[in-house]
Coordinates of C-alpha atoms in Angstrom, one line a residue:
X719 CA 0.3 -21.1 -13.0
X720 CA 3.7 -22.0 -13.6
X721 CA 6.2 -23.7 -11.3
X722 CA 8.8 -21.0 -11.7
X723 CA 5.7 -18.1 -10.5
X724 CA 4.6 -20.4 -7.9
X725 CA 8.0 -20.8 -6.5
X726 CA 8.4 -17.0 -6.7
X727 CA 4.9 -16.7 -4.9
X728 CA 5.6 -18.8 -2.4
X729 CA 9.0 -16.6 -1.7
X730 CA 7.3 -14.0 -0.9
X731 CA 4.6 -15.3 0.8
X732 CA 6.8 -16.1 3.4
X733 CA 8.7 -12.7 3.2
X734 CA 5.1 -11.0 3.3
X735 CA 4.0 -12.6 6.5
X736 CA 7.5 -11.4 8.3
X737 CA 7.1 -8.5 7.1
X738 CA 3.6 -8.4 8.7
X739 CA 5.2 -9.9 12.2
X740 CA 7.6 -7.4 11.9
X741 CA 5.5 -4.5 11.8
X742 CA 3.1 -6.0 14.9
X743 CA 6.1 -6.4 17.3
X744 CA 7.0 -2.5 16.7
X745 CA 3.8 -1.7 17.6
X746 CA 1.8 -1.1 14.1
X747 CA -1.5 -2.3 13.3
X748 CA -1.3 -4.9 11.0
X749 CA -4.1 -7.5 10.0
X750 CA -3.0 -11.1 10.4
X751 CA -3.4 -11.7 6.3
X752 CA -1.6 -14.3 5.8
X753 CA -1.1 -16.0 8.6
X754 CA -3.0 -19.6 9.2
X755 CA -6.8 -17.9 9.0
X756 CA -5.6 -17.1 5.3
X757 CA -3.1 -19.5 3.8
X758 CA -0.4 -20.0 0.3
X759 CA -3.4 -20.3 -2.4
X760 CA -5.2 -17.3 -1.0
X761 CA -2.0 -15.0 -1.7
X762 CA -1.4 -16.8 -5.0
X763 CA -5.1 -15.5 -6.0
X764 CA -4.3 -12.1 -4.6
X765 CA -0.9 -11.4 -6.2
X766 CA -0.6 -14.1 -9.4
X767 CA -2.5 -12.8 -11.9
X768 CA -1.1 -12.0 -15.2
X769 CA 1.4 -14.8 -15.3
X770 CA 4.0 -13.0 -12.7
X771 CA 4.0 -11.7 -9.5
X772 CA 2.3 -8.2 -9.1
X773 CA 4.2 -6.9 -5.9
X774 CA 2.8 -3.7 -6.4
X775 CA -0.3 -5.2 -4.8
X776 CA 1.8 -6.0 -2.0
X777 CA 2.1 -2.7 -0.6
X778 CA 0.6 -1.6 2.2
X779 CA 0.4 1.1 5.0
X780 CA -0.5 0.9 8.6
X781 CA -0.8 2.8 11.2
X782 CA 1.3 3.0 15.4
X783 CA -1.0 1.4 17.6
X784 CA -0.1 4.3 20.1
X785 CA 1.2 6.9 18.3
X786 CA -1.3 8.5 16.0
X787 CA 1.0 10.5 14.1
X788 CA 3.5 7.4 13.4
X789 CA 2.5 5.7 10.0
X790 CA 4.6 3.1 7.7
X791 CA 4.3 2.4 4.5
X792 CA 6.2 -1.1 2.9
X793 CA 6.9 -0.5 -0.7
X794 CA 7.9 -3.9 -2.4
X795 CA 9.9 -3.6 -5.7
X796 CA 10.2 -5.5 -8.8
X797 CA 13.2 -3.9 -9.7
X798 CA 16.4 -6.7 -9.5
X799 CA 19.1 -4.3 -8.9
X800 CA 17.3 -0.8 -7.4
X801 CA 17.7 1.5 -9.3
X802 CA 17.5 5.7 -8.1
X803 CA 14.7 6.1 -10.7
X804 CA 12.9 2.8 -8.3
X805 CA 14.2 5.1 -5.2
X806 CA 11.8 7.9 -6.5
X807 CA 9.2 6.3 -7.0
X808 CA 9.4 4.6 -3.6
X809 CA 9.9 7.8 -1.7
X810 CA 7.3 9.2 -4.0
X811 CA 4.6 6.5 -2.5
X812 CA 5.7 7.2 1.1
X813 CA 5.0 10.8 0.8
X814 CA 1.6 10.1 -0.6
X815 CA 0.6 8.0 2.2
X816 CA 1.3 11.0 4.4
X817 CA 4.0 8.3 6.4
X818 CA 7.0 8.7 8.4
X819 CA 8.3 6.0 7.8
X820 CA 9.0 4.0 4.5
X821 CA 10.6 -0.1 4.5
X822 CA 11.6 -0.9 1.2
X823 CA 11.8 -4.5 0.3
X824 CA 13.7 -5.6 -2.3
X825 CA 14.6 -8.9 -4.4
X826 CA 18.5 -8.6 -5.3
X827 CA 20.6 -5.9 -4.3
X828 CA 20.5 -1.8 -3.7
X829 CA 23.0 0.1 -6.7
X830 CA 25.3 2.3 -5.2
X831 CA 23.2 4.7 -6.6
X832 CA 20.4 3.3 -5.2
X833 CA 21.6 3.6 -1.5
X834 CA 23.0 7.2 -1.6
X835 CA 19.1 8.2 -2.6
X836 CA 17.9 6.5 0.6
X837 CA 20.6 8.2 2.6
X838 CA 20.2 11.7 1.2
X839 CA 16.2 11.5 2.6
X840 CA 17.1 9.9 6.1
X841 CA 16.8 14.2 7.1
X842 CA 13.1 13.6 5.8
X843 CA 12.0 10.5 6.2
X844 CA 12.7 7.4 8.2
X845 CA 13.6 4.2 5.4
X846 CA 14.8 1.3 5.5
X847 CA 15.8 -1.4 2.8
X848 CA 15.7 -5.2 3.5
X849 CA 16.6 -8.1 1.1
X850 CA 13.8 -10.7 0.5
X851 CA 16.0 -13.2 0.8
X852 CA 16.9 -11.9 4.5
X853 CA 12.8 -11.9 5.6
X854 CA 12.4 -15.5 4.1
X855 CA 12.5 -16.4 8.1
X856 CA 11.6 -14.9 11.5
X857 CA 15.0 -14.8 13.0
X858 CA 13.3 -13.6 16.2
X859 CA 11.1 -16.5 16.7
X860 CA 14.2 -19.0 16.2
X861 CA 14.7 -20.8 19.9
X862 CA 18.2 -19.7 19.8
X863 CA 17.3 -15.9 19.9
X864 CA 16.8 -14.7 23.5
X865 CA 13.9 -12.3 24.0
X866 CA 15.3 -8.7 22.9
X867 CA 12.8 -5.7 23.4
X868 CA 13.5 -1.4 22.7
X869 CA 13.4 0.7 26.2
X870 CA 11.6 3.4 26.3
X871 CA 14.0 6.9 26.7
X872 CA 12.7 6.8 30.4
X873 CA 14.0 3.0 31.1
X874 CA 17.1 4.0 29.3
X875 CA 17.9 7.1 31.7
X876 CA 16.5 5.0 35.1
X877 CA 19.2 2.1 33.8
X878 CA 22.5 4.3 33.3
X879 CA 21.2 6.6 36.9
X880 CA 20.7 2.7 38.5
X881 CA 23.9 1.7 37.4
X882 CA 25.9 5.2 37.1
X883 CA 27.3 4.6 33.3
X884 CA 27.2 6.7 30.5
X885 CA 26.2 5.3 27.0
X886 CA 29.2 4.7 26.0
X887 CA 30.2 2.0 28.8
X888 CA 27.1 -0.1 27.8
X889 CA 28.0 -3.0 25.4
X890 CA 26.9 -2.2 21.8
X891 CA 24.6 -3.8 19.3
X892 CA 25.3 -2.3 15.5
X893 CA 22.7 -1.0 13.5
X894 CA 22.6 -3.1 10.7
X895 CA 22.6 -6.3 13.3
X896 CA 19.6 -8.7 11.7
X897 CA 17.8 -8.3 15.2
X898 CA 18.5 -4.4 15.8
X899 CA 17.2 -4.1 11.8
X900 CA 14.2 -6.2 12.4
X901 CA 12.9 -4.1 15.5
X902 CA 13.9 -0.9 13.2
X903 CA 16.4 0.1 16.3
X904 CA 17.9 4.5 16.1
X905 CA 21.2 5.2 17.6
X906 CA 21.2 5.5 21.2
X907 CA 18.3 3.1 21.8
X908 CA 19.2 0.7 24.5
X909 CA 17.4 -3.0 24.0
X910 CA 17.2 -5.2 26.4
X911 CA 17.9 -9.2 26.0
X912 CA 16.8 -11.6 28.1
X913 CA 18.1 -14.9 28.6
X914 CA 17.1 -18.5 30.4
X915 CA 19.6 -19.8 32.4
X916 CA 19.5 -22.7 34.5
X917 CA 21.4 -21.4 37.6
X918 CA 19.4 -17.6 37.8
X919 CA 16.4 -18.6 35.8
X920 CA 16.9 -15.8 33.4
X921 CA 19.5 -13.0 33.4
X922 CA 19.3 -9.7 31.3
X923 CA 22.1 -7.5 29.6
X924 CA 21.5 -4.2 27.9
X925 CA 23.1 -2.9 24.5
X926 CA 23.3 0.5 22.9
X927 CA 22.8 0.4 19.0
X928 CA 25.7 2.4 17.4

């Protein structure tokens, strides 16, 4: 192989095992492929013939570990700049999996275009897009990031009756945040960050994503 394919290889080997990580701390079933049991050259073999990188290979589906109905499917594109036509084609592969969910990753940038398609199907589908460059690294499992975790609607209600607020008095986290994004966080789910301190031990503060 070349050293151009192999750098591109080992790009998204990386990006492939966060994506994998990803998936298992929202609760999906995902195999541990390329973690330590199955390291770099194993990928290269899977995903390097022909002199490129086939990331149609790459794709995969699984399934909510608790919720039978809640399938995913991660659609990687070869496309630089996304087009609609690479839109279709994605949504196309979501509906074929029977999934409610679709996470499209991508190695550039979304067209205009590109992102009105995605927006227009939100109604139908649940998708995401993520940069490759932006999955290179686990920003959860950095030692700065506190331990941040999705409460259930029932938390949510017990924490605003505990504390008598309304939503709109909780501090906010944004959508598009790279932590709300990672844990695929709706509007109006409350996560919950915990922090060490060394006068409480830990102390915990609540955000709404908007």
């Amino acid at each position: 192989m070349s050293q151009d394919l192999d750098r591109e290889l080992a790009r998204l080997y990386r990006v492939t095992r966060t994506v994998h990580e990803m998936l298992a701390d929202r609760g999906y079933n995902v195999d541990d492929k390329w973690g330590a049991n199955n390291p770099f050259h194993y990928f290269q073999e899977q995903h390097g013939s022909g002199g490129s990188a086939d990331r149609n290979s790459m794709c995969f589906s699984a399934d909510h570990l608790t919720d039978a109905g809640d399938r995913v499917y991660v659609y990687f594109c070869a496309e630089k700049s996304v087009s609609k036509a690479s839109i279709k084609t994605f949504i196309g592969s979501v509906e074929r999996m029977q999934a409610k969910r679709g996470i499209l990753i991508h190695p550039d940038k979304l067209s205009s275009v590109a992102g009105k398609a995605i927006q227009e199907m939100q109604a139908e589908f649940n998708l995401e897009a993520f940069k490759e460059a932006d999955l290179l690294v686990n920003i959860t499992q950095h030692f700065l990031v506190p331990k941040h975790t999705i409460m259930k609607p029932e938390e949510k209600t017990a924490l605003l009756k505990r504390y008598r607020l309304k939503d709109t008095q909780l501090p906010r986290i944004m959508k598009d945040d790279p932590v709300a994004k990672y844990y695929g966080m709706k509007r109006g789910q409350v996560m919950k960050i915990e922090r060490s301190s060394e006068t409480a031990g830990r102390y915990i503060t609540y955000r709404i994503c908007m």
